[in-house]
Structure formats: structure tokens, C-alpha cells
Amino acid sequence: MKVLLVFLSLHFSVAVFGQRLPVHYDTINQSQFLDLNGVLDYSSTSLFNELTSKFYRGGFISNDIKDASFDKQRAVNRIGIEIGGDVTYANFNIKLFKNKPLGIQFKAGYTIFGGAAYSKDLYGLAFYGNKPFLGDTLDMSGTDISFTAFQKFGFGLIDMKSKSSVSLNIYNVSKRFSGDFRSFGLIQQENGDSLDLLMNGEIEYSSSKKFNQGIGFGFDVDVKIPIDWQSGRKAYLQLKGDNLGFAYMYEDQMKYSFDTIINYSGLRLNQLIGDGALLSDSSNVLDSLGIKSSKSNPFLMLPGCIQISKIVDDMQLQKIQSFFGIRMYPSLIYSPFVFGGVDFSFKKSINIGASLMYGGFSKLRGGLYMNLKFDHLKMGLGTENVVGLISRKGLGQSFYLKFNPNFIFSLIW
């Protein structure tokens, strides 16, 4: 657990660009535009910031800090991080189809998506060791860990009127890790001189340090659908999918499969794991323990995102608009994420908004944002976790930005 937290926390200082709620939509005709969007979001159901911040800021983890998060643990807990971003350039002056109002677009971006679902007992073992649980059984079954990092480059078409678009992408997978513990238990005697370790599952990870480890193909799609809304007004639903595709890992992946019961007598737990310990990567030792090691080149589904939502229409004259929707990833560690909020047009050039959301890697939380809009420049700043930004008792951190510097085209041309 500590290793996972350190691994995720290493990415907190990265500056990035990806799309986040709410989506502001307009139908203004432009000959070309440039969009930069970014998000960094860490969240958890049960780990306070006063604990997780120690892994990337440093500092001593006291018993009080560990106890506070331990009391927060439930039977099933989640922790995860989403870092994503893309840069999109669209040009409507270049038309592949003469009779169609379609322009072309280019995309480049990257995604880091990872996390874990784990039990309260796993937290206890990771932060307190096995000594407090002598004579007890620790049940860590159902632990699921996943991490993928990849980059993309895409080419596609975009409709001039609706701004709906589709792009085909090629992906480079630079890192991945997965662990599935269907059964995972530790039974200890009260005197601590004997324990039974029950394991059923597998671990698979990148065995190469190369940046290019896998290649994938997929697509992004963004469709805006007009619907009838209140008082005869129109609103827009958006169906958005990012990174919907598959990849092949042509660099060898190490895979460990296990379905075994291991009994140890006269050993402490720290003698079983770590450098030079019994559970080291020795084929003879692993075979004797019922752990099979192999190399594989798997196909995998990319952690693509699908979001269906009512979006904010910048062309409306109303001061207040609602937005709501659902976001999903094809991963067991990420629960369906639902959100809803209100956007207020403070001035013609300023929008502020607030939202409530539930799911993903966390529970109920609130968000705030501000958008600034000018003729050739748009920018926005927000968070999906207000409490996490200001309190040590928050369950994560969230930050996202938007930047549309279209004034550069008037300077160039």
C-alpha cells in the first residue's frame, strides 16, 4: 500500500493539459482554433490528505495520522489518480469534402490513470505491520490494482456548425501495472511464530524500462445533440468518448500467477518480503511456493473515458444554466461518477459555477470554477474537490484548466 501511494504521488507536480466538467459550448464560426485542456485529480474514499501528502511533501507519519485514516476505512476502499491532457488544433479552411462543412483537426495528448480497490485489513497491514494482528485473520481478498501511462497523436474531422468531431488516434504505451488478488489472506498465531498466507490471483507489469513498450489504436468522439428544454429553449447533450481503443504490449511483460497456501514457522513477516528475503524473484523459490512466473505480450483495453452530460450553452441569454451528467471508465477500481451543478453568467465575459459529484475514486464532494471569455481568448480554472484544496481532512486534490489562445492566429496571419 505504501509503495502504491508513493508511486501515485510522484506525479503530483506535473503540469498537464485534458478536459473536465463543465463543458462550455458555443456555435461561433471560426476559421481555426486551438484548445488546451488539462486535469490533475487525486482522490480517495478513505485516506485523508494529512496522510497522503507525506508521500510527496515529506514529513513524519504519526500514529494519530495513521489512526485517523484507519478509522475512515470501510470494507472496500478506493484510491486513484487521473492525469490527462490534450492539445487540439482545428482548421476549417482546409476541407477534405467540398460540399460538407467539415474541417480537420489534429490532437496530441497523454493520460496517466491508476489506482486500487483494497480492504481495511490491507491498510492495517501496510501501515501498522503484522504485530497488532497476531492471533487474527487479515482478509485482503478483492484487492485490484491498475496503472497505465500512454501518449497519443490523432487526426480527425470536425463539423463547423455543431463542433462535433471524431479523430483516429495512435497510442504509445509507456508504462503499465496490474494486480488482481481474488483471494488474499494472512492467518497468524498469537505467539507470532507461525503464519499462513493464502493467495489466488496474478500480477503483471512492465519488465522493460523503455519509453516505447506498446502500440495502440483507438478514437475520440464528441457529439453535441440539441434537445428541447424549458420554456421552448434548446439545450445540448454531449456524448464524449476519449481514448476508446486497445493496445498491444510488444515489450515483454512479467507475469506472476499464484493459487497457493504458504505456511511459515519461526519467521517474521519482514523476513518474507524485501531485498534478500525468501519471497525474492528466484524461479526455484517461486516454484516451491506455487508461484508461476512467465513473460507475456498481452492485448489490453485502454482506460478510455465516456461522459454523457447536459452542457452549458454560451449562446444562451439566461444568466443561470444547469449542467449534469455521468462519467465512466472501463475499470473495476473506478465507480460511475455522477455530477450536477449550476453555471452563473456573472458578466458577458465571466462565468462562475458550483457542482456536486459522487463516485469515481471518492465519495460526495463539491467543485468550483471560473471561466473568462474574450473575443480571441478563453481560459478557465477549477477544482472538483474544494475541501481537498483547503483542508488536511480532505480526501484528495483536484485541479483543472482550460486555455484557448486563439489570438495567436490573428498575430500570425
C-alpha positions as semicolon CSV with decimal commas, in nm:
position;residue;x (nm);y (nm);z (nm)
1;M;0,000;0,000;0,000
2;K;0,282;0,241;0,084
3;V;0,454;0,157;-0,242
4;L;0,133;0,232;-0,435
5;L;0,084;0,566;-0,260
6;V;0,441;0,673;-0,331
7;F;0,407;0,563;-0,693
8;L;0,092;0,769;-0,744
9;S;0,215;1,070;-0,552
10;L;0,527;1,110;-0,765
11;H;0,311;1,260;-1,040
12;F;0,153;1,539;-0,835
13;S;0,396;1,809;-0,951
14;V;0,335;1,752;-1,323
15;A;0,179;2,038;-1,522
16;V;-0,066;1,900;-1,776
17;F;-0,339;1,967;-2,022
18;G;-0,722;1,717;-2,054
19;Q;-1,090;1,803;-2,046
20;R;-1,304;1,837;-1,736
21;L;-1,651;1,947;-1,641
22;P;-1,836;2,159;-1,710
23;V;-1,817;2,188;-2,088
24;H;-1,894;2,535;-2,225
25;Y;-2,025;2,526;-2,580
26;D;-2,072;2,789;-2,848
27;T;-2,154;2,780;-3,220
28;I;-1,945;3,081;-3,324
29;N;-1,789;3,025;-3,665
30;Q;-1,411;3,025;-3,657
31;S;-1,166;2,958;-3,934
32;Q;-0,937;2,777;-3,689
33;F;-0,890;2,734;-3,317
34;L;-0,654;2,589;-3,059
35;D;-0,771;2,415;-2,741
36;L;-0,553;2,320;-2,446
37;N;-0,720;2,138;-2,158
38;G;-0,570;1,977;-1,852
39;V;-0,658;1,794;-1,533
40;L;-0,479;1,657;-1,231
41;D;-0,704;1,473;-0,989
42;Y;-0,611;1,253;-0,696
43;S;-0,895;1,118;-0,485
44;S;-0,971;0,856;-0,226
45;T;-1,265;0,723;-0,030
46;S;-1,078;0,685;0,296
47;L;-0,730;0,844;0,307
48;F;-0,701;1,193;0,449
49;N;-0,470;1,448;0,288
50;E;-0,270;1,477;0,609
51;L;-0,155;1,119;0,541
52;T;-0,114;1,110;0,162
53;S;0,064;1,447;0,150
54;K;0,353;1,299;0,346
55;F;0,444;1,081;0,048
56;Y;0,517;1,372;-0,185
57;R;0,589;1,659;0,055
58;G;0,775;1,458;0,313
59;G;0,731;1,453;0,687
60;F;0,668;1,215;0,973
61;I;0,355;0,998;0,974
62;S;0,247;0,988;1,337
63;N;0,021;0,729;1,492
64;D;-0,255;0,991;1,517
65;I;-0,238;1,048;1,142
66;K;-0,247;0,676;1,068
67;D;-0,529;0,619;1,317
68;A;-0,746;0,895;1,166
69;S;-0,739;0,735;0,820
70;F;-0,770;0,383;0,966
71;D;-1,097;0,481;1,134
72;K;-1,218;0,607;0,795
73;Q;-1,157;0,274;0,620
74;R;-1,451;0,065;0,503
75;A;-1,479;-0,293;0,380
76;V;-1,395;-0,174;0,026
77;N;-1,188;0,141;-0,030
78;R;-1,056;0,319;-0,339
79;I;-0,759;0,535;-0,418
80;G;-0,668;0,666;-0,761
81;I;-0,519;0,935;-0,977
82;E;-0,618;1,078;-1,315
83;I;-0,375;1,295;-1,507
84;G;-0,482;1,375;-1,858
85;G;-0,443;1,635;-2,122
86;D;-0,456;1,712;-2,487
87;V;-0,389;1,987;-2,734
88;T;-0,631;2,015;-3,026
89;Y;-0,583;2,226;-3,337
90;A;-0,876;2,260;-3,580
91;N;-0,877;2,428;-3,920
92;F;-1,196;2,486;-4,124
93;N;-1,016;2,643;-4,419
94;I;-0,881;2,303;-4,518
95;K;-1,171;2,090;-4,639
96;L;-1,142;1,727;-4,739
97;F;-1,502;1,727;-4,867
98;K;-1,607;2,023;-5,084
99;N;-1,979;2,003;-5,013
100;K;-1,953;1,930;-4,642
101;P;-1,892;2,190;-4,365
102;L;-1,613;1,980;-4,220
103;G;-1,271;2,091;-4,109
104;I;-0,972;1,890;-4,000
105;Q;-0,822;1,858;-3,655
106;F;-0,500;1,731;-3,504
107;K;-0,462;1,606;-3,149
108;A;-0,175;1,526;-2,917
109;G;-0,203;1,427;-2,555
110;Y;-0,124;1,188;-2,277
111;T;-0,301;1,006;-1,997
112;I;-0,198;0,865;-1,663
113;F;-0,469;0,658;-1,498
114;G;-0,419;0,434;-1,199
115;G;-0,544;0,330;-0,862
116;A;-0,655;0,048;-0,639
117;A;-0,953;-0,105;-0,465
118;Y;-0,848;-0,255;-0,131
119;S;-0,975;-0,369;0,209
120;K;-0,941;-0,218;0,555
121;D;-0,718;-0,509;0,657
122;L;-0,469;-0,425;0,380
123;Y;-0,441;-0,069;0,511
124;G;-0,380;-0,205;0,861
125;L;-0,106;-0,443;0,744
126;A;0,063;-0,173;0,532
127;F;0,074;0,098;0,800
128;Y;0,091;-0,099;1,127
129;G;0,266;-0,420;1,024
130;N;0,152;-0,764;1,130
131;K;0,227;-0,736;1,504
132;P;-0,105;-0,572;1,609
133;F;-0,296;-0,852;1,434
134;L;-0,133;-1,155;1,595
135;G;-0,389;-1,429;1,650
136;D;-0,616;-1,274;1,392
137;T;-0,701;-1,326;1,024
138;L;-0,644;-1,045;0,776
139;D;-0,872;-1,064;0,473
140;M;-0,739;-0,866;0,177
141;S;-0,931;-1,052;-0,092
142;G;-1,059;-0,850;-0,385
143;T;-0,757;-0,619;-0,398
144;D;-0,736;-0,481;-0,752
145;I;-0,453;-0,254;-0,871
146;S;-0,418;-0,093;-1,212
147;F;-0,190;0,169;-1,364
148;T;-0,141;0,276;-1,728
149;A;0,051;0,566;-1,884
150;F;0,026;0,640;-2,256
151;Q;0,055;0,915;-2,516
152;K;-0,145;0,974;-2,832
153;F;-0,144;1,152;-3,164
154;G;-0,462;1,177;-3,369
155;F;-0,615;1,313;-3,686
156;G;-0,986;1,371;-3,744
157;L;-1,279;1,570;-3,875
158;I;-1,482;1,840;-3,703
159;D;-1,816;1,990;-3,804
160;M;-1,805;2,368;-3,844
161;K;-2,161;2,427;-3,721
162;S;-2,206;2,187;-3,430
163;K;-1,838;2,144;-3,336
164;S;-1,899;1,770;-3,319
165;S;-1,586;1,575;-3,406
166;V;-1,419;1,238;-3,437
167;S;-1,050;1,153;-3,452
168;L;-0,850;0,835;-3,504
169;N;-0,552;0,801;-3,273
170;I;-0,231;0,605;-3,247
171;Y;-0,104;0,538;-2,894
172;N;0,229;0,470;-2,731
173;V;0,203;0,281;-2,401
174;S;0,498;0,373;-2,182
175;K;0,410;0,203;-1,853
176;R;0,155;-0,037;-1,707
177;F;0,095;-0,244;-1,397
178;S;-0,195;-0,464;-1,291
179;G;-0,263;-0,682;-0,993
180;D;-0,568;-0,892;-0,918
181;F;-0,591;-1,071;-0,583
182;R;-0,909;-1,276;-0,594
183;S;-0,817;-1,437;-0,262
184;F;-0,561;-1,287;-0,028
185;G;-0,548;-1,373;0,340
186;L;-0,299;-1,382;0,628
187;I;-0,359;-1,605;0,933
188;Q;-0,124;-1,564;1,231
189;Q;-0,075;-1,746;1,557
190;E;-0,089;-1,542;1,875
191;N;0,278;-1,601;1,955
192;G;0,375;-1,480;1,607
193;D;0,595;-1,779;1,520
194;S;0,365;-1,921;1,253
195;L;0,153;-1,778;0,976
196;D;-0,042;-1,897;0,672
197;L;-0,054;-1,690;0,355
198;L;-0,339;-1,766;0,113
199;M;-0,314;-1,620;-0,237
200;N;-0,503;-1,659;-0,562
201;G;-0,451;-1,414;-0,847
202;E;-0,186;-1,263;-1,070
203;I;0,043;-0,964;-1,107
204;E;0,159;-0,828;-1,442
205;Y;0,392;-0,536;-1,502
206;S;0,637;-0,382;-1,746
207;S;0,971;-0,557;-1,729
208;S;1,135;-0,306;-1,964
209;K;1,249;0,049;-1,888
210;K;1,192;0,162;-2,246
211;F;0,960;0,453;-2,315
212;N;0,800;0,270;-2,610
213;Q;0,655;-0,054;-2,477
214;G;0,324;-0,093;-2,656
215;I;0,131;0,037;-2,952
216;G;-0,242;0,100;-2,971
217;F;-0,519;0,232;-3,189
218;G;-0,843;0,399;-3,092
219;F;-1,056;0,707;-3,135
220;D;-1,205;1,013;-2,967
221;V;-1,561;1,120;-3,038
222;D;-1,752;1,433;-2,939
223;V;-2,118;1,466;-3,042
224;K;-2,347;1,755;-2,947
225;I;-2,719;1,684;-2,969
226;P;-2,977;1,968;-2,946
227;I;-3,283;1,892;-2,732
228;D;-3,595;2,085;-2,632
229;W;-3,561;2,236;-2,288
230;Q;-3,756;2,466;-2,058
231;S;-3,978;2,745;-2,199
232;G;-3,919;2,634;-2,555
233;R;-3,546;2,689;-2,529
234;K;-3,290;2,449;-2,666
235;A;-3,017;2,279;-2,470
236;Y;-2,735;2,049;-2,574
237;L;-2,643;1,700;-2,468
238;Q;-2,287;1,592;-2,523
239;L;-2,171;1,236;-2,581
240;K;-1,796;1,237;-2,540
241;G;-1,554;0,947;-2,555
242;D;-1,178;0,977;-2,512
243;N;-0,915;0,710;-2,578
244;L;-1,157;0,434;-2,675
245;G;-0,927;0,162;-2,805
246;F;-0,685;-0,123;-2,749
247;A;-0,309;-0,168;-2,730
248;Y;-0,059;-0,448;-2,779
249;M;0,243;-0,471;-2,549
250;Y;0,527;-0,576;-2,777
251;E;0,783;-0,540;-2,498
252;D;0,778;-0,838;-2,263
253;Q;0,562;-0,811;-1,952
254;M;0,645;-1,008;-1,638
255;K;0,354;-1,212;-1,508
256;Y;0,326;-1,391;-1,174
257;S;0,032;-1,626;-1,121
258;F;-0,042;-1,785;-0,786
259;D;-0,300;-2,015;-0,632
260;T;-0,135;-2,136;-0,319
261;I;-0,135;-2,166;0,058
262;I;0,203;-2,093;0,213
263;N;0,287;-2,183;0,573
264;Y;0,582;-2,035;0,759
265;S;0,705;-2,117;1,106
266;G;0,968;-1,933;1,306
267;L;0,983;-1,639;1,063
268;R;0,883;-1,277;1,092
269;L;0,689;-1,113;0,810
270;N;0,979;-0,885;0,720
271;Q;1,188;-1,196;0,655
272;L;0,947;-1,300;0,382
273;I;0,949;-0,987;0,170
274;G;1,206;-0,729;0,065
275;D;1,564;-0,742;-0,060
276;G;1,727;-1,077;0,007
277;A;1,411;-1,216;0,164
278;L;1,252;-1,552;0,097
279;L;0,992;-1,415;-0,144
280;S;1,250;-1,288;-0,392
281;D;1,243;-1,332;-0,768
282;S;1,411;-1,670;-0,775
283;S;1,244;-1,924;-1,002
284;N;1,336;-2,214;-0,772
285;V;1,192;-2,044;-0,467
286;L;0,882;-1,930;-0,655
287;D;0,814;-2,276;-0,795
288;S;0,838;-2,428;-0,449
289;L;0,583;-2,176;-0,326
290;G;0,337;-2,243;-0,607
291;I;0,403;-1,910;-0,779
292;K;0,445;-1,932;-1,155
293;S;0,643;-1,666;-1,340
294;S;0,631;-1,607;-1,714
295;K;0,664;-1,340;-1,980
296;S;0,368;-1,223;-2,185
297;N;0,275;-0,979;-2,460
298;P;-0,089;-0,902;-2,383
299;F;-0,356;-0,705;-2,562
300;L;-0,524;-0,459;-2,327
301;M;-0,811;-0,216;-2,329
302;L;-0,704;0,143;-2,285
303;P;-0,857;0,323;-1,984
304;G;-1,087;0,529;-2,204
305;C;-1,342;0,769;-2,063
306;I;-1,708;0,807;-2,163
307;Q;-1,903;1,112;-2,044
308;I;-2,269;1,189;-2,117
309;S;-2,385;1,529;-1,998
310;K;-2,601;1,835;-2,045
311;I;-2,355;2,113;-2,114
312;V;-2,355;2,492;-2,073
313;D;-2,458;2,686;-2,385
314;D;-2,264;3,011;-2,411
315;M;-2,505;3,139;-2,677
316;Q;-2,799;3,148;-2,435
317;L;-2,905;3,479;-2,280
318;Q;-3,006;3,324;-1,947
319;K;-2,787;3,414;-1,651
320;I;-2,825;3,073;-1,485
321;Q;-2,791;2,733;-1,650
322;S;-2,772;2,381;-1,514
323;F;-2,534;2,105;-1,612
324;F;-2,526;1,738;-1,510
325;G;-2,412;1,401;-1,633
326;I;-2,222;1,080;-1,574
327;R;-1,862;0,978;-1,641
328;M;-1,736;0,621;-1,666
329;Y;-1,410;0,432;-1,713
330;P;-1,395;0,061;-1,808
331;S;-1,226;-0,029;-1,479
332;L;-1,339;-0,209;-1,164
333;I;-1,141;0,033;-0,949
334;Y;-1,344;0,333;-1,076
335;S;-1,713;0,355;-0,987
336;P;-1,960;0,552;-1,207
337;F;-1,909;0,925;-1,149
338;V;-2,225;1,139;-1,142
339;F;-2,229;1,518;-1,121
340;G;-2,457;1,818;-1,138
341;G;-2,425;2,190;-1,091
342;V;-2,522;2,545;-1,173
343;D;-2,343;2,792;-1,400
344;F;-2,391;3,166;-1,345
345;S;-2,302;3,424;-1,611
346;F;-2,171;3,700;-1,388
347;K;-2,085;3,924;-1,681
348;K;-2,064;3,868;-2,054
349;S;-1,703;3,765;-2,016
350;I;-1,717;3,587;-1,677
351;N;-1,884;3,261;-1,575
352;I;-1,867;3,105;-1,232
353;G;-2,016;2,776;-1,124
354;A;-2,053;2,521;-0,848
355;S;-2,120;2,148;-0,859
356;L;-2,172;1,836;-0,650
357;M;-2,040;1,497;-0,756
358;Y;-2,021;1,140;-0,630
359;G;-1,821;0,835;-0,735
360;G;-1,502;0,773;-0,923
361;F;-1,226;0,712;-0,672
362;S;-1,402;0,903;-0,395
363;K;-1,737;0,992;-0,240
364;L;-1,950;1,307;-0,223
365;R;-1,759;1,628;-0,286
366;G;-1,807;1,976;-0,426
367;G;-1,647;2,173;-0,706
368;L;-1,599;2,537;-0,809
369;Y;-1,475;2,701;-1,127
370;M;-1,438;3,033;-1,310
371;N;-1,423;3,095;-1,686
372;L;-1,305;3,412;-1,859
373;K;-1,415;3,471;-2,219
374;F;-1,289;3,733;-2,461
375;D;-1,306;3,762;-2,840
376;H;-0,992;3,561;-2,911
377;L;-0,904;3,420;-2,571
378;K;-1,076;3,186;-2,327
379;M;-0,941;3,041;-2,007
380;G;-1,083;2,857;-1,711
381;L;-0,968;2,732;-1,375
382;G;-1,143;2,499;-1,134
383;T;-1,146;2,210;-0,892
384;E;-1,366;1,906;-0,834
385;N;-1,267;1,889;-0,467
386;V;-1,298;2,217;-0,278
387;V;-1,246;2,062;0,067
388;G;-0,936;1,879;-0,056
389;L;-0,774;2,208;-0,160
390;I;-0,813;2,375;0,179
391;S;-0,825;2,102;0,442
392;R;-0,596;1,827;0,572
393;K;-0,914;1,626;0,628
394;G;-0,997;1,633;0,259
395;L;-0,986;1,312;0,058
396;G;-0,773;1,421;-0,235
397;Q;-0,670;1,709;-0,458
398;S;-0,821;1,829;-0,785
399;F;-0,717;2,092;-1,035
400;Y;-0,815;2,154;-1,396
401;L;-0,762;2,427;-1,651
402;K;-0,868;2,533;-1,998
403;F;-0,685;2,766;-2,233
404;N;-0,789;2,874;-2,583
405;P;-0,528;3,124;-2,711
406;N;-0,688;3,188;-3,049
407;F;-0,545;3,541;-3,061
408;I;-0,219;3,390;-3,189
409;F;-0,382;3,324;-3,527
410;S;-0,459;3,693;-3,576
411;L;-0,099;3,773;-3,483
412;I;0,038;3,516;-3,729
413;W;-0,193;3,596;-4,018
